[in-house]
Short mmCIF file of C-alpha atoms in Angstrom, two decimals:
data_model
loop_
_atom_site.label_atom_id
_atom_site.label_comp_id
_atom_site.label_asym_id
_atom_site.label_seq_id
_atom_site.Cartn_x
_atom_site.Cartn_y
_atom_site.Cartn_z
CA MET H 8 11.40 9.10 -3.59
CA SER H 9 9.82 6.22 -5.47
CA PRO H 10 8.47 3.44 -3.26
CA ILE H 11 10.31 0.12 -3.09
CA LEU H 12 6.98 -1.73 -3.25
CA ARG H 13 3.81 -0.47 -4.85
CA MET H 14 0.49 -2.26 -5.19
CA GLU H 15 -2.35 -0.74 -7.16
CA ASN H 16 -5.95 -1.92 -7.19
CA LEU H 17 -4.75 -5.39 -6.29
CA THR H 18 -7.29 -8.19 -6.06
CA VAL H 19 -6.47 -11.87 -5.61
CA LYS H 20 -8.96 -14.70 -5.97
CA LEU H 21 -7.92 -18.24 -5.02
CA GLY H 22 -10.18 -21.22 -5.66
CA GLY H 23 -12.99 -18.85 -6.67
CA ARG H 24 -12.81 -16.96 -3.34
CA VAL H 25 -11.68 -13.35 -3.05
CA ILE H 26 -8.78 -13.29 -0.57
CA ILE H 27 -7.68 -9.66 -0.89
CA GLU H 28 -9.54 -6.93 -2.69
CA ASN H 29 -8.64 -3.57 -4.15
CA ILE H 30 -5.40 -3.11 -2.21
CA ASN H 31 -3.43 0.09 -2.74
CA LEU H 32 -0.16 0.15 -0.85
CA ARG H 33 3.15 2.03 -1.10
CA ILE H 34 6.09 1.01 1.03
CA ASN H 35 9.11 3.31 1.10
CA ARG H 36 12.73 2.31 1.40
CA GLN H 37 14.18 1.69 4.87
CA GLU H 38 10.81 1.29 6.53
CA ILE H 39 9.70 -1.51 8.81
CA VAL H 40 6.11 -2.36 7.94
CA ALA H 41 3.96 -4.87 9.80
CA ILE H 42 0.98 -6.45 8.07
CA VAL H 43 -1.52 -7.41 10.74
CA GLY H 44 -5.03 -8.76 10.74
CA PRO H 45 -7.10 -11.81 11.64
CA ASN H 46 -6.31 -15.32 10.45
CA GLY H 47 -7.50 -15.81 6.90
CA GLY H 48 -7.43 -12.05 6.31
CA GLY H 49 -5.01 -12.38 3.38
CA LYS H 50 -1.69 -11.37 5.00
CA THR H 51 0.37 -14.23 3.57
CA THR H 52 -1.42 -13.92 0.22
CA LEU H 53 -0.45 -10.25 0.09
CA ILE H 54 3.28 -10.89 0.52
CA LYS H 55 3.24 -13.91 -1.78
CA THR H 56 1.67 -11.71 -4.44
CA ALA H 57 4.38 -9.09 -3.88
CA LEU H 58 6.97 -11.83 -4.41
CA GLY H 59 5.37 -13.15 -7.60
CA LEU H 60 4.45 -16.47 -5.98
CA ILE H 61 0.77 -15.70 -6.59
CA THR H 62 -0.48 -13.98 -9.74
CA PRO H 63 -2.98 -11.21 -9.01
CA THR H 64 -6.45 -11.50 -10.48
CA GLU H 65 -6.57 -7.73 -10.98
CA GLY H 66 -4.20 -4.85 -10.41
CA THR H 67 -0.44 -4.45 -10.50
CA VAL H 68 2.57 -5.00 -8.27
CA GLU H 69 5.81 -3.11 -8.70
CA ILE H 70 8.81 -4.04 -6.60
CA LEU H 71 12.31 -2.56 -6.93
CA GLY H 72 10.92 -0.59 -9.86
CA THR H 73 9.87 -3.60 -11.90
CA THR H 74 7.60 -6.66 -11.93
CA PRO H 75 8.08 -9.32 -9.21
CA GLU H 76 9.21 -11.84 -11.87
CA LYS H 77 12.06 -9.55 -12.96
CA ALA H 78 12.84 -8.30 -9.45
CA ILE H 79 13.56 -11.79 -8.04
CA LYS H 80 16.24 -12.28 -10.69
CA THR H 81 18.24 -9.45 -9.11
CA GLY H 82 18.68 -11.45 -5.89
CA LYS H 83 17.82 -8.31 -3.93
CA ILE H 84 14.71 -9.75 -2.31
CA GLY H 85 14.79 -11.93 0.80
CA TYR H 86 11.94 -14.15 1.97
CA LEU H 87 11.39 -16.00 5.20
CA PRO H 88 8.20 -18.06 5.02
CA GLN H 89 6.24 -19.31 8.01
CA LYS H 90 8.22 -21.70 10.18
CA THR H 91 5.95 -24.59 9.31
CA ASP H 92 7.00 -24.26 5.65
CA ILE H 93 10.64 -25.03 6.44
CA PRO H 94 11.45 -28.69 7.05
CA ARG H 95 12.63 -28.87 10.65
CA ASN H 96 14.86 -31.90 10.22
CA PHE H 97 16.38 -31.03 6.86
CA PRO H 98 19.76 -32.82 6.72
CA PHE H 99 21.80 -29.62 6.57
CA SER H 100 24.34 -28.05 8.88
CA VAL H 101 23.78 -24.47 10.02
CA LEU H 102 26.37 -23.30 7.48
CA ASP H 103 24.68 -25.23 4.63
CA VAL H 104 21.40 -23.40 5.27
CA VAL H 105 23.08 -19.97 5.09
CA LEU H 106 25.00 -20.98 1.95
CA LEU H 107 21.67 -21.59 0.20
CA GLY H 108 21.24 -17.83 0.15
CA LEU H 109 24.36 -17.58 -2.03
CA VAL H 110 23.52 -20.28 -4.58
CA ASN H 111 22.96 -17.66 -7.30
CA SER H 112 25.66 -15.24 -6.15
CA GLY H 113 28.48 -16.14 -8.54
CA LEU H 114 30.98 -15.96 -5.66
CA SER H 115 33.80 -18.50 -5.24
CA ARG H 116 33.42 -21.25 -2.64
CA LYS H 117 35.89 -19.48 -0.35
CA GLU H 118 34.06 -16.15 -0.62
CA LYS H 119 30.74 -17.84 0.05
CA LEU H 120 32.08 -19.51 3.19
CA GLU H 121 33.53 -16.26 4.53
CA LYS H 122 30.33 -14.35 3.89
CA ALA H 123 28.09 -17.05 5.37
CA LYS H 124 30.22 -17.19 8.55
CA LYS H 125 30.17 -13.40 8.82
CA TYR H 126 26.36 -13.35 8.73
CA LEU H 127 26.08 -16.19 11.21
CA SER H 128 28.11 -14.10 13.63
CA TYR H 129 25.91 -11.10 12.81
CA VAL H 130 22.81 -12.99 13.97
CA GLY H 131 24.61 -14.33 17.02
CA MET H 132 25.08 -17.89 15.75
CA GLY H 133 28.83 -17.83 15.20
CA GLY H 134 30.62 -21.02 16.24
CA LEU H 135 27.65 -23.23 15.39
CA GLU H 136 28.48 -23.57 11.67
CA ASP H 137 28.79 -27.36 11.67
CA HIS H 138 25.89 -27.98 14.05
CA PRO H 139 22.86 -29.89 12.67
CA TYR H 140 20.20 -27.33 11.72
CA GLY H 141 17.45 -29.75 12.79
CA ARG H 142 18.71 -29.89 16.37
CA LEU H 143 18.56 -26.14 17.01
CA SER H 144 15.79 -24.53 19.08
CA GLY H 145 12.98 -22.68 17.25
CA GLY H 146 14.58 -19.31 17.97
CA GLN H 147 18.01 -20.45 16.83
CA GLN H 148 16.58 -21.89 13.60
CA GLN H 149 14.90 -18.56 13.00
CA ARG H 150 18.21 -16.71 13.43
CA VAL H 151 19.91 -19.05 10.97
CA SER H 152 17.08 -18.51 8.49
CA ILE H 153 17.47 -14.75 8.90
CA ALA H 154 21.19 -15.13 8.14
CA ARG H 155 20.21 -17.08 5.01
CA VAL H 156 17.94 -14.19 3.99
CA LEU H 157 20.53 -11.49 4.72
CA VAL H 158 23.60 -13.12 3.20
CA SER H 159 22.49 -12.20 -0.33
CA ASP H 160 22.51 -8.47 0.61
CA PRO H 161 18.80 -7.89 -0.06
CA GLU H 162 17.25 -4.45 -0.34
CA ILE H 163 13.89 -5.65 0.92
CA ILE H 164 12.99 -8.65 3.06
CA PHE H 165 9.61 -10.29 3.65
CA LEU H 166 9.12 -12.15 6.92
CA ASP H 167 5.99 -14.24 7.49
CA GLU H 168 5.23 -14.59 11.20
CA PRO H 169 8.93 -14.40 12.10
CA SER H 170 8.43 -14.40 15.86
CA THR H 171 6.39 -17.61 16.04
CA GLY H 172 7.94 -20.00 18.54
CA ILE H 173 10.17 -17.33 20.06
CA ASP H 174 9.56 -16.31 23.69
CA VAL H 175 8.57 -12.72 24.50
CA VAL H 176 12.05 -11.62 25.65
CA ALA H 177 13.63 -13.06 22.51
CA GLN H 178 10.90 -11.38 20.44
CA GLU H 179 11.86 -7.96 21.78
CA SER H 180 15.51 -8.48 20.88
CA PHE H 181 14.41 -9.84 17.50
CA TYR H 182 12.49 -6.66 16.72
CA ASP H 183 15.44 -4.57 17.92
CA PHE H 184 17.53 -6.60 15.49
CA LEU H 185 15.15 -5.65 12.64
CA LYS H 186 15.64 -1.98 13.55
CA LYS H 187 19.39 -2.55 13.40
CA LEU H 188 18.99 -4.00 9.89
CA ARG H 189 17.04 -0.95 8.79
CA ASP H 190 19.47 1.53 10.34
CA GLU H 191 22.81 -0.17 9.56
CA LYS H 192 22.09 -1.85 6.25
CA GLY H 193 19.25 0.27 4.93
CA ILE H 194 17.01 -2.77 4.49
CA THR H 195 13.25 -2.44 4.08
CA VAL H 196 11.40 -4.97 6.23
CA VAL H 197 7.87 -6.17 5.48
CA MET H 198 6.58 -8.65 8.02
CA VAL H 199 3.37 -10.46 8.70
CA SER H 200 2.48 -10.65 12.36
CA HIS H 201 -0.46 -11.66 14.51
CA ASP H 202 0.99 -9.89 17.55
CA ILE H 203 -0.27 -6.34 17.10
CA GLY H 204 0.63 -5.26 20.63
CA VAL H 205 4.35 -5.93 20.39
CA VAL H 206 4.62 -4.97 16.74
CA GLY H 207 3.13 -1.56 17.44
CA LYS H 208 6.20 -0.56 19.41
CA PHE H 209 8.79 -1.46 16.81
CA VAL H 210 7.52 -0.71 13.35
CA ASP H 211 7.33 2.43 11.27
CA LYS H 212 4.00 1.60 9.70
CA VAL H 213 1.17 -0.85 10.23
CA ALA H 214 -1.02 -2.28 7.47
CA GLY H 215 -4.30 -3.60 8.85
CA LEU H 216 -5.61 -6.22 6.44
CA ASN H 217 -8.81 -8.22 6.47
CA ARG H 218 -9.59 -8.77 2.80
CA PHE H 219 -9.47 -4.98 2.39
CA LEU H 220 -6.66 -2.76 3.60
CA HIS H 221 -8.51 -1.09 6.48
CA TYR H 222 -5.57 0.88 7.79
CA TYR H 223 -2.13 1.91 6.63
CA GLY H 224 -0.09 4.38 8.59
CA HIS H 225 1.74 5.10 11.83
CA PRO H 226 1.13 2.57 14.61
CA ARG H 227 0.00 5.23 17.10
CA ASP H 228 -3.22 5.82 15.13
CA PHE H 229 -3.80 2.15 14.55
CA PHE H 230 -5.02 1.35 18.06
CA GLN H 231 -8.34 3.11 17.74
CA ARG H 232 -11.58 1.32 18.35
CA HIS H 233 -13.08 2.01 14.92
CA VAL H 234 -9.95 0.71 13.12
CA LEU H 235 -9.74 -2.43 15.24
CA GLU H 236 -13.46 -3.08 14.89
CA LYS H 237 -13.18 -2.92 11.13
CA LEU H 238 -10.27 -5.28 11.21
CA TYR H 239 -11.25 -7.81 13.86
CA GLY H 240 -15.02 -7.34 14.24
CA THR H 241 -17.06 -5.61 16.95
CA ASP H 242 -16.12 -7.80 19.92
CA VAL H 243 -12.44 -6.96 19.95
CA GLU H 244 -10.86 -6.48 23.34
CA LEU H 245 -7.29 -5.28 23.37
CA ILE H 246 -4.68 -5.34 26.10
CA ILE H 247 -1.41 -3.81 25.06
CA HIS H 248 1.67 -4.82 27.02
CA SER H 249 4.46 -2.32 26.93
CA PRO H 250 7.02 -0.86 29.37
CA GLU H 251 5.04 2.39 29.42
CA CYS H 252 1.67 0.71 29.72
CA VAL H 253 -0.19 2.22 32.67
CA ALA H 254 -3.12 -0.16 32.30
CA CYS H 255 -0.79 -3.14 32.65
CA GLU H 256 0.72 -1.65 35.77
CA HIS H 257 -2.77 -1.30 37.24
CA PHE H 258 -3.63 -4.78 36.22
CA HIS H 259 -0.50 -6.26 37.78
CA SER H 260 -0.89 -4.32 41.05
CA ASP H 261 -4.55 -5.35 41.29
CA PHE H 262 -3.54 -8.92 40.67
CA ARG H 263 -0.91 -8.78 43.45
CA LYS H 264 -3.50 -7.50 45.95
CA MET F 158 30.71 -67.87 -6.68
CA ALA F 159 33.78 -67.33 -8.88
CA GLU F 160 32.22 -69.53 -11.57
CA LEU F 161 29.10 -67.39 -11.54
CA LEU F 162 31.20 -64.37 -12.47
CA GLU F 163 32.29 -66.07 -15.68
CA ILE F 164 28.73 -66.45 -16.96
CA PRO F 165 27.98 -63.60 -19.43
CA PHE F 166 24.42 -62.90 -18.25
CA VAL F 167 25.61 -62.79 -14.62
CA GLN F 168 28.21 -60.27 -15.67
CA ASN F 169 25.52 -58.22 -17.43
CA ALA F 170 23.26 -58.45 -14.39
CA LEU F 171 26.04 -57.27 -12.06
CA ILE F 172 27.13 -54.37 -14.27
CA GLY F 173 23.53 -53.26 -14.87
CA GLY F 174 22.68 -53.76 -11.20
CA VAL F 175 25.59 -51.65 -9.94
CA ILE F 176 24.82 -48.81 -12.38
CA LEU F 177 21.18 -48.89 -11.31
CA ALA F 178 22.09 -49.00 -7.62
CA VAL F 179 24.15 -45.82 -7.98
CA LEU F 180 21.50 -43.97 -10.01
CA LEU F 181 18.49 -44.92 -7.91
CA SER F 182 20.21 -44.34 -4.55
CA VAL F 183 21.25 -40.82 -5.60
CA LEU F 184 17.66 -40.14 -6.70
CA SER F 185 16.43 -41.51 -3.38
CA LEU F 186 17.96 -38.52 -1.57
CA PHE F 187 15.68 -36.10 -3.43
CA ILE F 188 12.65 -38.38 -3.21
CA TYR F 189 13.21 -38.57 0.55
CA LEU F 190 13.72 -34.82 0.99
CA LYS F 191 10.70 -33.94 -1.17
CA ASN F 192 8.47 -36.62 0.42
CA TRP F 193 7.86 -37.98 -3.06
CA SER F 194 7.49 -41.65 -2.08
CA PHE F 195 3.92 -41.85 -3.29
CA ILE F 196 4.65 -39.89 -6.47
CA ASN F 197 7.39 -42.41 -7.14
CA VAL F 198 5.08 -45.39 -6.56
CA GLY F 199 2.54 -43.74 -8.87
CA ILE F 200 5.08 -43.28 -11.65
CA SER F 201 6.32 -46.87 -11.41
CA HIS F 202 2.80 -48.28 -11.65
CA ALA F 203 1.91 -45.94 -14.50
CA ALA F 204 4.93 -47.18 -16.45
CA PHE F 205 3.24 -50.55 -16.66
CA GLY F 206 0.53 -49.16 -18.96
CA GLY F 207 3.17 -47.95 -21.41
CA LEU F 208 5.15 -51.18 -21.30
CA ALA F 209 1.92 -53.06 -22.09
CA VAL F 210 1.15 -50.85 -25.10
CA GLY F 211 4.65 -51.36 -26.52
CA PHE F 212 4.31 -55.07 -25.92
CA TYR F 213 0.88 -55.17 -27.62
CA LEU F 214 2.09 -53.26 -30.67
CA GLY F 215 5.21 -55.41 -30.92
CA LEU F 216 7.34 -52.27 -30.57
CA SER F 217 9.81 -51.25 -27.87
CA PRO F 218 8.11 -51.56 -24.46
CA THR F 219 10.91 -49.39 -22.99
CA VAL F 220 10.09 -46.43 -25.25
CA PHE F 221 6.36 -46.64 -24.55
CA GLY F 222 7.03 -47.22 -20.85
CA ILE F 223 9.12 -44.04 -20.73
CA ILE F 224 6.43 -42.04 -22.56
CA PHE F 225 3.73 -43.21 -20.12
CA ALA F 226 5.89 -42.79 -17.01
CA VAL F 227 7.13 -39.32 -17.96
CA ALA F 228 3.65 -38.13 -18.98
CA THR F 229 2.11 -39.46 -15.77
CA GLY F 230 4.94 -38.05 -13.66
CA LEU F 231 4.62 -34.60 -15.19
CA LEU F 232 0.83 -34.69 -14.81
CA ILE F 233 1.10 -35.70 -11.14
CA GLY F 234 3.72 -32.99 -10.66
CA TYR F 235 1.53 -30.37 -12.32
CA ILE F 236 -1.51 -31.32 -10.24
CA SER F 237 0.58 -31.31 -7.04
CA ARG F 238 1.93 -27.83 -7.76
CA LYS F 239 -1.42 -26.42 -8.78
CA GLY F 240 -3.04 -27.79 -5.64
CA ASP F 241 -6.63 -27.98 -6.93
CA ILE F 242 -6.85 -31.74 -6.31
CA HIS F 243 -4.98 -33.36 -3.44
CA GLU F 244 -1.90 -35.04 -4.90
CA ASP F 245 -2.56 -38.39 -3.15
CA ILE F 246 -5.94 -38.58 -4.87
CA SER F 247 -4.56 -37.65 -8.29
CA ILE F 248 -1.75 -40.20 -7.95
CA GLY F 249 -4.16 -42.92 -6.81
CA ILE F 250 -6.45 -42.30 -9.79
CA LEU F 251 -3.70 -41.96 -12.40
CA PHE F 252 -1.65 -44.99 -11.48
CA SER F 253 -4.58 -47.36 -11.01
CA MET F 254 -6.01 -46.14 -14.33
CA SER F 255 -2.70 -46.79 -16.10
CA MET F 256 -2.32 -50.21 -14.45
CA ALA F 257 -5.88 -51.20 -15.40
CA PHE F 258 -5.28 -50.03 -18.96
CA GLY F 259 -2.05 -52.05 -19.08
CA VAL F 260 -3.74 -55.23 -17.87
CA ILE F 261 -6.49 -54.96 -20.53
CA VAL F 262 -3.96 -54.24 -23.31
CA ILE F 263 -1.77 -57.16 -22.21
CA THR F 264 -4.78 -59.48 -22.11
CA LEU F 265 -5.79 -58.48 -25.64
CA SER F 266 -2.26 -58.88 -26.90
CA PRO F 267 -1.59 -61.80 -29.27
CA ASN F 268 1.95 -61.91 -27.81
CA TYR F 269 0.62 -62.50 -24.31
CA ASN F 270 3.08 -64.65 -22.36
CA THR F 271 5.05 -64.71 -19.15
CA ASP F 272 6.89 -61.47 -20.02
CA LEU F 273 4.14 -59.71 -18.07
CA PHE F 274 5.67 -61.11 -14.90
CA THR F 275 9.06 -59.74 -15.97
CA PHE F 276 7.62 -56.21 -16.33
CA LEU F 277 6.13 -56.36 -12.88
CA PHE F 278 8.88 -58.06 -10.89
CA GLY F 279 12.00 -58.08 -13.09
CA ASN F 280 14.20 -60.82 -14.54
CA ILE F 281 17.92 -60.16 -14.58
CA LEU F 282 18.53 -62.98 -17.00
CA THR F 283 17.07 -60.73 -19.67
CA ILE F 284 19.55 -57.83 -19.18
CA SER F 285 21.43 -57.43 -22.45
CA LYS F 286 24.52 -55.43 -23.45
CA GLY F 287 22.17 -52.99 -25.19
CA ASP F 288 20.25 -52.48 -21.92
CA ILE F 289 23.52 -51.75 -20.12
CA ILE F 290 24.57 -49.20 -22.72
CA LEU F 291 21.17 -47.48 -22.50
CA LEU F 292 21.18 -47.53 -18.71
CA GLY F 293 24.81 -46.41 -18.52
CA GLY F 294 24.29 -43.57 -20.97
CA PHE F 295 21.21 -42.32 -19.19
CA SER F 296 22.88 -42.61 -15.78
CA VAL F 297 25.84 -40.49 -16.94
CA PHE F 298 23.41 -37.85 -18.22
CA ALA F 299 21.17 -37.91 -15.12
CA LEU F 300 24.00 -37.92 -12.57
CA GLY F 301 25.80 -35.22 -14.58
CA PHE F 302 22.67 -33.05 -14.49
CA ILE F 303 22.30 -33.58 -10.74
CA ALA F 304 26.00 -32.83 -10.12
CA ALA F 305 25.88 -29.66 -12.23
CA PHE F 306 22.80 -28.27 -10.47
CA PHE F 307 23.11 -30.00 -7.10
CA ASN F 308 22.96 -26.85 -4.94
CA LYS F 309 19.99 -25.44 -6.82
CA ILE F 310 18.11 -28.75 -6.61
CA MET F 311 18.85 -28.93 -2.88
CA TYR F 312 17.56 -25.37 -2.49
CA CYS F 313 14.31 -26.45 -4.19
CA CYS F 314 14.09 -29.41 -1.77
CA TYR F 315 14.58 -27.06 1.19
CA ASN F 316 11.68 -24.83 0.15
CA GLU F 317 10.57 -24.22 -3.41
CA GLU F 318 9.05 -20.80 -2.77
CA VAL F 319 12.17 -19.51 -1.03
CA ALA F 320 14.31 -20.87 -3.87
CA TYR F 321 12.05 -19.20 -6.44
CA VAL F 322 12.30 -15.82 -4.69
CA SER F 323 16.10 -16.25 -4.74
CA GLY F 324 15.91 -16.37 -8.53
CA ILE F 325 16.09 -20.16 -9.00
CA ASN F 326 14.07 -21.54 -11.92
CA THR F 327 12.19 -23.95 -9.64
CA PRO F 328 9.69 -25.37 -12.22
CA PHE F 329 12.63 -26.41 -14.44
CA TYR F 330 14.36 -28.39 -11.67
CA TYR F 331 11.08 -29.80 -10.38
CA TYR F 332 9.96 -31.21 -13.73
CA SER F 333 13.49 -32.29 -14.72
CA LEU F 334 13.80 -34.33 -11.54
CA ILE F 335 10.41 -35.97 -12.11
CA THR F 336 11.38 -36.80 -15.70
CA ILE F 337 14.67 -38.37 -14.58
CA ILE F 338 12.86 -40.43 -11.92
CA ALA F 339 10.28 -41.61 -14.48
CA ILE F 340 12.91 -42.71 -17.02
CA ALA F 341 15.03 -44.38 -14.31
CA THR F 342 11.96 -46.32 -13.19
CA VAL F 343 11.38 -47.76 -16.65
CA LEU F 344 15.07 -48.58 -17.14
CA SER F 345 15.12 -50.53 -13.88
CA VAL F 346 12.29 -52.78 -15.06
CA LYS F 347 14.46 -55.75 -15.98
CA LEU F 348 16.36 -55.81 -12.71
CA VAL F 349 13.55 -55.34 -10.20
CA GLY F 350 10.38 -54.71 -12.24
CA VAL F 351 8.15 -51.63 -12.17
CA ILE F 352 6.43 -52.58 -8.93
CA LEU F 353 9.63 -52.95 -6.93
CA ALA F 354 11.66 -50.19 -8.60
CA SER F 355 10.13 -47.61 -6.30
CA ALA F 356 11.54 -49.44 -3.26
CA MET F 357 15.07 -48.92 -4.59
CA MET F 358 14.36 -45.18 -4.82
CA ILE F 359 12.74 -44.83 -1.41
CA LEU F 360 14.64 -47.11 0.95
CA PRO F 361 18.32 -46.05 0.53
CA ALA F 362 18.07 -42.44 1.79
CA ALA F 363 15.37 -43.28 4.34
CA MET F 364 17.69 -45.97 5.69
CA ALA F 365 20.80 -43.77 5.68
CA ASN F 366 18.99 -40.93 7.45
CA GLN F 367 18.32 -43.29 10.36
CA ILE F 368 22.06 -43.28 11.00
CA PHE F 369 23.42 -40.02 9.57
CA TRP F 370 21.96 -36.52 9.79
CA HIS F 371 24.03 -34.79 7.09
CA TYR F 372 23.07 -35.11 3.43
CA ARG F 373 26.62 -35.85 2.20
CA LYS F 374 26.93 -38.86 4.47
CA ILE F 375 23.38 -39.91 3.60
CA LEU F 376 24.32 -39.81 -0.08
CA VAL F 377 27.56 -41.76 0.30
CA PHE F 378 25.99 -44.35 2.59
CA SER F 379 22.97 -44.77 0.27
CA VAL F 380 25.18 -45.43 -2.76
CA PHE F 381 27.56 -47.77 -0.93
CA PHE F 382 24.87 -49.92 0.64
CA SER F 383 22.71 -49.97 -2.48
CA ILE F 384 25.61 -51.44 -4.44
CA LEU F 385 26.15 -53.97 -1.66
CA MET F 386 22.46 -54.93 -1.54
CA VAL F 387 22.12 -55.26 -5.32
CA VAL F 388 25.27 -57.38 -5.72
CA ALA F 389 24.31 -59.56 -2.74
CA GLY F 390 20.74 -59.83 -4.05
CA ILE F 391 21.90 -60.95 -7.50
CA PHE F 392 24.20 -63.63 -6.07
CA ILE F 393 21.59 -64.90 -3.63
CA SER F 394 18.90 -65.01 -6.32
CA PHE F 395 21.23 -67.00 -8.62
CA GLN F 396 22.36 -69.28 -5.86
CA TYR F 397 18.88 -70.16 -4.59
CA ASP F 398 16.94 -69.61 -7.82
CA LEU F 399 14.87 -66.76 -6.39
CA PRO F 400 13.40 -63.75 -8.22
CA SER F 401 16.14 -61.07 -8.26
CA GLY F 402 13.93 -58.02 -7.69
CA ALA F 403 12.13 -59.46 -4.69
CA THR F 404 15.41 -60.70 -3.19
CA ILE F 405 17.05 -57.27 -3.55
CA VAL F 406 14.06 -55.43 -2.08
CA LEU F 407 13.89 -57.85 0.87
CA LEU F 408 17.58 -57.22 1.56
CA TYR F 409 16.96 -53.45 1.50
CA SER F 410 14.03 -53.88 3.88
CA ALA F 411 16.12 -55.99 6.25
CA LEU F 412 18.87 -53.37 6.27
CA PHE F 413 16.30 -50.61 6.85
CA SER F 414 15.01 -52.49 9.92
CA ILE F 415 18.58 -52.86 11.18
CA SER F 416 19.26 -49.14 10.65
CA VAL F 417 16.10 -48.23 12.62
CA LEU F 418 17.22 -50.48 15.47
CA THR F 419 20.76 -49.07 15.31
CA LYS F 420 19.37 -45.55 15.57
CA LYS F 421 17.36 -46.50 18.62
CA LEU F 422 20.40 -48.07 20.25
CA ILE F 423 23.18 -45.58 19.50
CA GLY F 424 21.55 -42.49 17.99
CA LYS F 425 22.70 -40.74 14.82
CA ALA F 426 26.39 -40.92 14.04
CA GLY F 427 26.89 -37.59 12.29
#
């Protein structure tokens, strides 16, 4: 099966500085892939290059079997940038934000409204259609933005730090929701995350990026000292919180004593 | 007041003023959403250089003003998008350079007279039927363009990168909007002057958003109160022999202060 996203020998220089170098990456359909790495490691640059927002200095990007510039015209790509890139007090209702995702759809006004409402219910925001977007909590705004991404029926979605500002419990249900998207709608999810512990439990593959792609594969092999040292430097100390985490149990019982 | 309405140049001023109020208040929504206040101030100052060149050559100041304003606007827009130089710095350099150039050209001009003051601060007595036709024609075109592509332009205001990934031709809407703002600035020169034109494109939406949170209400309120302010400003300036542009802008500012106070007292209406 041909990959939905393929990067070959990709190098990006911005302002004379090499941000990512010689990246080779293949992402298959219906996978959830997390791109992790330290701040400034090139995670956002990588997805912006995949989307055609940044032109690579060297190498090629192929998405949905074509160039990013042609692929975006199909409307089959969804993008959720970092929260700070979305104006918090934009004078839109919740429904207006979701309708943005259908601007290029060619549907009638009635069809657009029906579809937008359906997706708001899907993300658990039904009934809040006429509510001011700017007055929602961070987590609620994120759900509405996800509905905006999904309403155009994308085949692949890119999420940049989607769990920022969401509490840990909400994060877990958010990642479960991404699994639901993959399983029910067959969507490929590529997300940037700084939270390698939580992400490790939910994704199919992890891409460890710090200028170079140091690791790409199953999350279980990612948490090895030599991989993490390459990615984060030699002084990395990792505590993974998970329901099965024995170390956490020990830590908590020690703490209680 | 009824007698004033019978005077031809008052009629011209009112018709031109109302058209301008509608055009600039609609543009103010996008300037507000895009945080383009300083870009707008830069364009209006840059227009002065072009007006001065036209004046010096004895040709149409409006045409040269438009050329300068559009070129400066597009250059500022390009620099802002490219991100190599901070946009505030590029605007500061470009508009002061154009203003300085305009002052030197005007000083060298054999036609040098008080028209300089008109360029800067407006003089509604000089609005002719030809000006109204030009302004009206351009307004129909500009508002038609905005109406036809309203949702796509709003998507660009929400987030340009997201709009681009959704297949919207964001550079086209970005540069079109800047071009419309630049031309509107030059065409408003006789009513309020280049210096004060930017106020009419910044204050309406900023004021309306103090009271309403939704863009449709912001738009309607901006247009309605801009017409009210411009008509009131023209009558007051005639009545008390005050400069029209300054009077109109002071009225806008007063209403903005009231809207801020109203917001503090009762919150946003809806």
